[in-house]
GROMACS .gro file of C-alpha atoms in nm:
model
  371
    1UNK     CA    1   0.000   0.000   0.000
    2UNK     CA    2   0.114   0.358  -0.070
    3UNK     CA    3   0.088   0.598   0.225
    4UNK     CA    4   0.005   0.949   0.101
    5UNK     CA    5   0.050   1.270   0.298
    6UNK     CA    6  -0.153   1.542   0.125
    7UNK     CA    7  -0.182   1.914   0.190
    8UNK     CA    8  -0.330   2.230   0.041
    9UNK     CA    9  -0.432   2.588   0.125
   10UNK     CA   10  -0.770   2.715   0.005
   11UNK     CA   11  -0.806   3.092  -0.040
   12UNK     CA   12  -1.074   3.317  -0.184
   13UNK     CA   13  -1.033   3.552  -0.479
   14UNK     CA   14  -0.941   3.833  -0.239
   15UNK     CA   15  -0.660   3.625  -0.089
   16UNK     CA   16  -0.833   3.545   0.243
   17UNK     CA   17  -0.845   3.188   0.374
   18UNK     CA   18  -1.160   2.980   0.313
   19UNK     CA   19  -1.231   2.785   0.636
   20UNK     CA   20  -1.472   2.494   0.693
   21UNK     CA   21  -1.489   2.372   0.331
   22UNK     CA   22  -1.521   1.993   0.291
   23UNK     CA   23  -1.270   1.851   0.044
   24UNK     CA   24  -1.234   1.494  -0.081
   25UNK     CA   25  -0.910   1.340  -0.212
   26UNK     CA   26  -0.963   1.096  -0.501
   27UNK     CA   27  -0.729   0.860  -0.690
   28UNK     CA   28  -0.783   0.721  -1.041
   29UNK     CA   29  -0.822   0.343  -1.071
   30UNK     CA   30  -0.799   0.171  -1.413
   31UNK     CA   31  -1.087  -0.062  -1.329
   32UNK     CA   32  -1.327   0.160  -1.133
   33UNK     CA   33  -1.234   0.514  -1.237
   34UNK     CA   34  -1.201   0.787  -0.973
   35UNK     CA   35  -1.250   0.669  -0.615
   36UNK     CA   36  -1.236   0.839  -0.276
   37UNK     CA   37  -0.943   0.769  -0.047
   38UNK     CA   38  -0.971   1.054   0.207
   39UNK     CA   39  -1.201   1.338   0.333
   40UNK     CA   40  -1.109   1.649   0.527
   41UNK     CA   41  -1.212   2.011   0.589
   42UNK     CA   42  -1.010   2.331   0.573
   43UNK     CA   43  -0.907   2.487   0.903
   44UNK     CA   44  -0.932   2.849   1.005
   45UNK     CA   45  -0.624   2.923   0.797
   46UNK     CA   46  -0.774   2.743   0.495
   47UNK     CA   47  -0.520   2.460   0.516
   48UNK     CA   48  -0.562   2.081   0.507
   49UNK     CA   49  -0.298   1.831   0.611
   50UNK     CA   50  -0.418   1.472   0.589
   51UNK     CA   51  -0.314   1.110   0.549
   52UNK     CA   52  -0.445   0.860   0.293
   53UNK     CA   53  -0.379   0.518   0.142
   54UNK     CA   54  -0.434   0.452  -0.232
   55UNK     CA   55  -0.489   0.076  -0.180
   56UNK     CA   56  -0.227  -0.031  -0.437
   57UNK     CA   57   0.005  -0.305  -0.311
   58UNK     CA   58   0.301  -0.247  -0.544
   59UNK     CA   59   0.250   0.070  -0.748
   60UNK     CA   60   0.441   0.078  -1.078
   61UNK     CA   61   0.381   0.449  -1.139
   62UNK     CA   62   0.289   0.753  -0.934
   63UNK     CA   63  -0.087   0.775  -0.860
   64UNK     CA   64  -0.315   1.027  -1.035
   65UNK     CA   65  -0.480   1.247  -0.768
   66UNK     CA   66  -0.749   1.514  -0.771
   67UNK     CA   67  -0.950   1.723  -0.523
   68UNK     CA   68  -1.331   1.741  -0.519
   69UNK     CA   69  -1.540   1.987  -0.318
   70UNK     CA   70  -1.809   1.776  -0.147
   71UNK     CA   71  -2.063   2.058  -0.123
   72UNK     CA   72  -2.386   2.037  -0.324
   73UNK     CA   73  -2.333   2.051  -0.614
   74UNK     CA   74  -1.991   1.889  -0.609
   75UNK     CA   75  -1.715   2.073  -0.792
   76UNK     CA   76  -1.361   1.993  -0.893
   77UNK     CA   77  -1.088   2.199  -0.738
   78UNK     CA   78  -0.799   2.299  -0.961
   79UNK     CA   79  -0.437   2.235  -0.888
   80UNK     CA   80  -0.179   1.970  -0.975
   81UNK     CA   81   0.004   1.825  -0.675
   82UNK     CA   82   0.376   1.822  -0.645
   83UNK     CA   83   0.480   1.465  -0.562
   84UNK     CA   84   0.784   1.369  -0.359
   85UNK     CA   85   0.874   1.044  -0.184
   86UNK     CA   86   1.016   1.062   0.167
   87UNK     CA   87   1.281   0.837   0.312
   88UNK     CA   88   1.013   0.660   0.516
   89UNK     CA   89   0.831   0.552   0.199
   90UNK     CA   90   0.551   0.810   0.232
   91UNK     CA   91   0.441   0.996  -0.082
   92UNK     CA   92   0.401   1.370  -0.017
   93UNK     CA   93   0.135   1.536  -0.238
   94UNK     CA   94   0.135   1.916  -0.201
   95UNK     CA   95  -0.146   2.090  -0.395
   96UNK     CA   96  -0.023   2.435  -0.288
   97UNK     CA   97  -0.259   2.736  -0.284
   98UNK     CA   98  -0.594   2.687  -0.456
   99UNK     CA   99  -0.819   2.986  -0.526
  100UNK     CA  100  -1.184   2.907  -0.452
  101UNK     CA  101  -1.434   3.106  -0.661
  102UNK     CA  102  -1.792   3.077  -0.541
  103UNK     CA  103  -2.068   3.073  -0.801
  104UNK     CA  104  -2.281   3.386  -0.760
  105UNK     CA  105  -2.661   3.357  -0.765
  106UNK     CA  106  -2.824   3.578  -1.024
  107UNK     CA  107  -3.180   3.692  -0.959
  108UNK     CA  108  -3.400   3.690  -1.268
  109UNK     CA  109  -3.755   3.807  -1.341
  110UNK     CA  110  -4.030   3.553  -1.366
  111UNK     CA  111  -4.100   3.613  -1.734
  112UNK     CA  112  -3.852   3.351  -1.863
  113UNK     CA  113  -3.997   3.062  -1.665
  114UNK     CA  114  -4.019   2.944  -1.309
  115UNK     CA  115  -3.799   3.102  -1.043
  116UNK     CA  116  -3.663   2.880  -0.770
  117UNK     CA  117  -3.456   3.014  -0.482
  118UNK     CA  118  -3.395   3.333  -0.675
  119UNK     CA  119  -3.252   3.147  -0.979
  120UNK     CA  120  -3.425   3.136  -1.315
  121UNK     CA  121  -3.523   2.789  -1.436
  122UNK     CA  122  -3.622   2.828  -1.803
  123UNK     CA  123  -3.879   2.608  -1.968
  124UNK     CA  124  -3.794   2.372  -2.253
  125UNK     CA  125  -4.090   2.249  -2.453
  126UNK     CA  126  -4.330   2.364  -2.182
  127UNK     CA  127  -4.146   2.170  -1.911
  128UNK     CA  128  -3.951   2.355  -1.644
  129UNK     CA  129  -3.585   2.260  -1.641
  130UNK     CA  130  -3.459   2.147  -1.304
  131UNK     CA  131  -3.119   2.148  -1.142
  132UNK     CA  132  -2.944   1.811  -1.150
  133UNK     CA  133  -2.622   1.712  -0.986
  134UNK     CA  134  -2.333   1.612  -1.208
  135UNK     CA  135  -2.345   1.247  -1.304
  136UNK     CA  136  -2.108   1.021  -1.121
  137UNK     CA  137  -1.800   0.928  -1.326
  138UNK     CA  138  -1.831   0.598  -1.509
  139UNK     CA  139  -1.587   0.360  -1.671
  140UNK     CA  140  -1.749   0.385  -2.015
  141UNK     CA  141  -1.460   0.592  -2.151
  142UNK     CA  142  -1.209   0.353  -2.001
  143UNK     CA  143  -1.385   0.052  -2.154
  144UNK     CA  144  -1.387   0.223  -2.494
  145UNK     CA  145  -1.015   0.292  -2.469
  146UNK     CA  146  -0.944  -0.068  -2.370
  147UNK     CA  147  -1.152  -0.199  -2.661
  148UNK     CA  148  -0.964   0.024  -2.905
  149UNK     CA  149  -0.631  -0.084  -2.758
  150UNK     CA  150  -0.730  -0.451  -2.792
  151UNK     CA  151  -0.832  -0.391  -3.154
  152UNK     CA  152  -0.501  -0.222  -3.224
  153UNK     CA  153  -0.309  -0.509  -3.062
  154UNK     CA  154  -0.501  -0.756  -3.281
  155UNK     CA  155  -0.418  -0.555  -3.592
  156UNK     CA  156  -0.051  -0.535  -3.495
  157UNK     CA  157  -0.043  -0.910  -3.434
  158UNK     CA  158  -0.199  -0.978  -3.774
  159UNK     CA  159   0.052  -0.748  -3.942
  160UNK     CA  160   0.340  -0.923  -3.765
  161UNK     CA  161   0.209  -1.264  -3.874
  162UNK     CA  162   0.184  -1.145  -4.235
  163UNK     CA  163   0.538  -1.008  -4.217
  164UNK     CA  164   0.669  -1.337  -4.074
  165UNK     CA  165   0.484  -1.533  -4.344
  166UNK     CA  166   0.637  -1.316  -4.616
  167UNK     CA  167   0.982  -1.369  -4.464
  168UNK     CA  168   0.932  -1.749  -4.466
  169UNK     CA  169   0.809  -1.744  -4.826
  170UNK     CA  170   1.103  -1.526  -4.932
  171UNK     CA  171   1.350  -1.763  -4.765
  172UNK     CA  172   1.184  -2.061  -4.938
  173UNK     CA  173   1.198  -1.882  -5.275
  174UNK     CA  174   1.567  -1.801  -5.227
  175UNK     CA  175   1.640  -2.164  -5.134
  176UNK     CA  176   1.449  -2.288  -5.440
  177UNK     CA  177   1.635  -2.041  -5.662
  178UNK     CA  178   1.969  -2.160  -5.525
  179UNK     CA  179   1.866  -2.524  -5.583
  180UNK     CA  180   1.763  -2.450  -5.943
  181UNK     CA  181   2.092  -2.271  -6.003
  182UNK     CA  182   2.282  -2.572  -5.870
  183UNK     CA  183   2.081  -2.808  -6.090
  184UNK     CA  184   2.150  -2.592  -6.396
  185UNK     CA  185   2.520  -2.599  -6.321
  186UNK     CA  186   2.517  -2.978  -6.278
  187UNK     CA  187   2.326  -3.017  -6.608
  188UNK     CA  188   2.587  -2.811  -6.788
  189UNK     CA  189   2.863  -3.024  -6.635
  190UNK     CA  190   2.689  -3.343  -6.752
  191UNK     CA  191   2.652  -3.203  -7.105
  192UNK     CA  192   3.022  -3.117  -7.108
  193UNK     CA  193   3.105  -3.469  -6.988
  194UNK     CA  194   2.911  -3.617  -7.282
  195UNK     CA  195   3.081  -3.383  -7.531
  196UNK     CA  196   3.423  -3.516  -7.433
  197UNK     CA  197   3.378  -3.883  -7.543
  198UNK     CA  198   3.177  -3.777  -7.851
  199UNK     CA  199   3.467  -3.573  -7.986
  200UNK     CA  200   3.751  -3.813  -7.890
  201UNK     CA  201   3.595  -4.161  -7.883
  202UNK     CA  202   3.742  -4.221  -7.533
  203UNK     CA  203   3.575  -4.296  -7.203
  204UNK     CA  204   3.428  -4.001  -7.010
  205UNK     CA  205   3.685  -3.794  -6.826
  206UNK     CA  206   3.771  -3.432  -6.755
  207UNK     CA  207   3.609  -3.199  -7.007
  208UNK     CA  208   3.875  -3.069  -7.254
  209UNK     CA  209   3.867  -2.717  -7.396
  210UNK     CA  210   3.641  -2.682  -7.706
  211UNK     CA  211   3.825  -2.760  -8.028
  212UNK     CA  212   3.786  -2.528  -8.329
  213UNK     CA  213   3.574  -2.640  -8.623
  214UNK     CA  214   3.217  -2.773  -8.659
  215UNK     CA  215   3.229  -2.979  -8.340
  216UNK     CA  216   2.943  -3.015  -8.094
  217UNK     CA  217   3.103  -2.749  -7.871
  218UNK     CA  218   3.001  -2.486  -8.126
  219UNK     CA  219   2.636  -2.560  -8.042
  220UNK     CA  220   2.672  -2.380  -7.709
  221UNK     CA  221   2.662  -2.040  -7.882
  222UNK     CA  222   2.430  -1.896  -8.142
  223UNK     CA  223   2.088  -2.028  -8.244
  224UNK     CA  224   2.003  -2.338  -8.453
  225UNK     CA  225   1.701  -2.555  -8.518
  226UNK     CA  226   1.636  -2.867  -8.317
  227UNK     CA  227   1.669  -3.076  -8.633
  228UNK     CA  228   2.017  -2.935  -8.703
  229UNK     CA  229   2.110  -2.986  -8.339
  230UNK     CA  230   2.003  -3.351  -8.348
  231UNK     CA  231   2.164  -3.409  -8.688
  232UNK     CA  232   2.500  -3.268  -8.577
  233UNK     CA  233   2.493  -3.467  -8.256
  234UNK     CA  234   2.402  -3.779  -8.452
  235UNK     CA  235   2.691  -3.720  -8.690
  236UNK     CA  236   2.936  -3.677  -8.401
  237UNK     CA  237   2.807  -3.994  -8.235
  238UNK     CA  238   2.838  -4.188  -8.563
  239UNK     CA  239   3.198  -4.065  -8.598
  240UNK     CA  240   3.274  -4.170  -8.242
  241UNK     CA  241   3.110  -4.510  -8.305
  242UNK     CA  242   3.322  -4.564  -8.617
  243UNK     CA  243   3.642  -4.470  -8.430
  244UNK     CA  244   3.558  -4.698  -8.139
  245UNK     CA  245   3.471  -4.996  -8.359
  246UNK     CA  246   3.813  -4.968  -8.524
  247UNK     CA  247   3.960  -5.030  -8.177
  248UNK     CA  248   3.720  -5.311  -8.088
  249UNK     CA  249   3.478  -5.098  -7.883
  250UNK     CA  250   3.122  -4.976  -7.934
  251UNK     CA  251   2.902  -4.701  -7.791
  252UNK     CA  252   2.588  -4.792  -7.603
  253UNK     CA  253   2.276  -4.580  -7.576
  254UNK     CA  254   2.361  -4.209  -7.545
  255UNK     CA  255   2.107  -3.982  -7.367
  256UNK     CA  256   2.146  -3.605  -7.363
  257UNK     CA  257   1.934  -3.377  -7.143
  258UNK     CA  258   1.991  -3.009  -7.207
  259UNK     CA  259   1.858  -2.674  -7.091
  260UNK     CA  260   1.790  -2.441  -7.382
  261UNK     CA  261   1.607  -2.122  -7.474
  262UNK     CA  262   1.348  -2.152  -7.753
  263UNK     CA  263   1.346  -1.852  -7.988
  264UNK     CA  264   1.089  -1.795  -8.261
  265UNK     CA  265   0.924  -2.130  -8.195
  266UNK     CA  266   1.193  -2.335  -8.374
  267UNK     CA  267   1.540  -2.200  -8.292
  268UNK     CA  268   1.737  -2.320  -7.990
  269UNK     CA  269   1.997  -2.119  -7.799
  270UNK     CA  270   2.231  -2.297  -7.556
  271UNK     CA  271   2.368  -2.041  -7.306
  272UNK     CA  272   2.713  -2.075  -7.156
  273UNK     CA  273   2.754  -2.160  -6.787
  274UNK     CA  274   2.827  -1.798  -6.694
  275UNK     CA  275   2.517  -1.682  -6.884
  276UNK     CA  276   2.288  -1.915  -6.687
  277UNK     CA  277   2.311  -1.680  -6.388
  278UNK     CA  278   2.143  -1.400  -6.584
  279UNK     CA  279   1.876  -1.606  -6.761
  280UNK     CA  280   1.523  -1.496  -6.670
  281UNK     CA  281   1.348  -1.762  -6.453
  282UNK     CA  282   1.103  -1.975  -6.651
  283UNK     CA  283   1.265  -1.909  -6.990
  284UNK     CA  284   1.466  -2.236  -6.998
  285UNK     CA  285   1.316  -2.548  -7.162
  286UNK     CA  286   1.422  -2.911  -7.128
  287UNK     CA  287   1.539  -3.100  -7.438
  288UNK     CA  288   1.593  -3.478  -7.411
  289UNK     CA  289   1.757  -3.672  -7.696
  290UNK     CA  290   1.850  -4.043  -7.702
  291UNK     CA  291   2.076  -4.210  -7.961
  292UNK     CA  292   2.120  -4.586  -8.009
  293UNK     CA  293   2.428  -4.617  -8.235
  294UNK     CA  294   2.403  -4.999  -8.235
  295UNK     CA  295   2.083  -4.975  -8.439
  296UNK     CA  296   2.253  -4.779  -8.718
  297UNK     CA  297   2.333  -4.990  -9.028
  298UNK     CA  298   2.695  -5.059  -9.107
  299UNK     CA  299   2.637  -5.037  -9.485
  300UNK     CA  300   2.442  -4.790  -9.700
  301UNK     CA  301   2.284  -5.049  -9.936
  302UNK     CA  302   1.908  -5.061  -9.986
  303UNK     CA  303   1.809  -4.696  -9.918
  304UNK     CA  304   1.441  -4.599  -9.867
  305UNK     CA  305   1.253  -4.267  -9.875
  306UNK     CA  306   1.181  -4.123  -9.530
  307UNK     CA  307   0.804  -4.072  -9.476
  308UNK     CA  308   0.653  -3.762  -9.308
  309UNK     CA  309   0.568  -3.848  -8.945
  310UNK     CA  310   0.502  -3.495  -8.817
  311UNK     CA  311   0.180  -3.446  -8.617
  312UNK     CA  312   0.167  -3.824  -8.550
  313UNK     CA  313   0.172  -3.982  -8.205
  314UNK     CA  314   0.466  -4.200  -8.105
  315UNK     CA  315   0.282  -4.525  -8.174
  316UNK     CA  316   0.159  -4.413  -8.515
  317UNK     CA  317   0.501  -4.278  -8.615
  318UNK     CA  318   0.670  -4.604  -8.508
  319UNK     CA  319   0.429  -4.810  -8.723
  320UNK     CA  320   0.476  -4.587  -9.029
  321UNK     CA  321   0.856  -4.604  -9.007
  322UNK     CA  322   0.856  -4.979  -8.942
  323UNK     CA  323   0.651  -5.031  -9.259
  324UNK     CA  324   0.943  -4.899  -9.468
  325UNK     CA  325   1.218  -5.059  -9.260
  326UNK     CA  326   1.319  -4.761  -9.050
  327UNK     CA  327   1.358  -4.729  -8.671
  328UNK     CA  328   1.208  -4.449  -8.457
  329UNK     CA  329   1.421  -4.265  -8.204
  330UNK     CA  330   1.209  -4.066  -7.954
  331UNK     CA  331   1.299  -3.729  -7.806
  332UNK     CA  332   1.090  -3.468  -7.627
  333UNK     CA  333   1.099  -3.091  -7.644
  334UNK     CA  334   0.894  -2.787  -7.540
  335UNK     CA  335   0.562  -2.733  -7.715
  336UNK     CA  336   0.681  -2.388  -7.828
  337UNK     CA  337   0.901  -2.548  -8.097
  338UNK     CA  338   0.588  -2.612  -8.306
  339UNK     CA  339   0.280  -2.446  -8.151
  340UNK     CA  340   0.054  -2.616  -8.409
  341UNK     CA  341   0.117  -2.956  -8.248
  342UNK     CA  342  -0.073  -3.101  -7.957
  343UNK     CA  343   0.107  -3.264  -7.662
  344UNK     CA  344   0.232  -3.609  -7.764
  345UNK     CA  345   0.259  -3.531  -8.138
  346UNK     CA  346   0.581  -3.522  -8.341
  347UNK     CA  347   0.696  -3.162  -8.396
  348UNK     CA  348   1.022  -3.223  -8.591
  349UNK     CA  349   1.200  -3.516  -8.753
  350UNK     CA  350   1.554  -3.579  -8.872
  351UNK     CA  351   1.618  -3.674  -9.147
  352UNK     CA  352   1.326  -3.480  -9.292
  353UNK     CA  353   1.046  -3.627  -9.501
  354UNK     CA  354   1.148  -3.714  -9.860
  355UNK     CA  355   1.515  -3.770  -9.781
  356UNK     CA  356   1.679  -4.104  -9.853
  357UNK     CA  357   1.791  -4.327  -9.568
  358UNK     CA  358   1.939  -4.673  -9.546
  359UNK     CA  359   1.698  -4.949  -9.449
  360UNK     CA  360   1.725  -5.013  -9.076
  361UNK     CA  361   1.858  -4.665  -9.002
  362UNK     CA  362   1.720  -4.434  -8.734
  363UNK     CA  363   1.479  -4.141  -8.774
  364UNK     CA  364   1.481  -3.900  -8.479
  365UNK     CA  365   1.144  -3.744  -8.392
  366UNK     CA  366   1.093  -3.470  -8.133
  367UNK     CA  367   0.755  -3.506  -7.961
  368UNK     CA  368   0.577  -3.223  -7.779
  369UNK     CA  369   0.602  -3.263  -7.404
  370UNK     CA  370   0.274  -3.272  -7.213
  371UNK     CA  371   0.168  -2.961  -7.015
   0.00000   0.00000   0.00000
């Protein structure tokens, strides 16, 4: 509990002391509003020195105090106390000198309404207005403030949750971006590993520097059609197969998965490793090509005309090629290569329709990947 020693001096407008005036000391409570903690009356010198207890066990802040004249009607007395704590733990509240101004009664003629005790009471709507005491303080304002504070706390909490959610989503997006970058780098390394044995006919090893001339390494720059890309790769693989067979070896199935940029619906651009860091997300397409060199004929006797298998499904294209003694090699590419095709239909073929091919040779068809 906080022991309070309070004092004041009440004087009139002319400077003389106001004796015998009842004064009440009140303290503000967050739950109940203003409440009385002490009553006293001014002495002959207009002074009051009293003791009070605010009822708070462990106050965190200094109490809010006010003085109320207990006469009828009650009136607030001005003055802000000076607060000071003594060594004994008592809070001294000195209100100083307070000037008391009495309300003067004004006599009025009867013409305006009823006259009571010499004071005019006007009529409102034919009903005489009476004198009512000031309403007792309520906690309505306090409840409104608490409701608004609770609403603000809820809004702040919701904002914090949204901010935390955005931070989590941003971290996830950054992690996904880093993972995609790593996968792109690994794909480029795998493509380089395949280029090595294609150009030299040796087993995979460290990727050598690109050699000048029309080698596969030149496909990493510039733009070319998917048919040219597949044809050049097929030629390099055939050369490697020929070189290996001369040494008693043979290539197995060769699968190439590449990341490329489709331009104009039919041209492919293969960016360098350093350029992958600046490629706009979502602009890369997957290209998968598989070669089976063992199915290629060793002689060129008995050539046939290659039929047109574009816009056919894989099963239909395989049957058409088999009818003339050719073998289908399946690859998949982005639908943007030939927008007129539906998913699952052949967009390009190599060699093209009408060309001559040896019986038993391979025709590469690029089918539109499903959405």
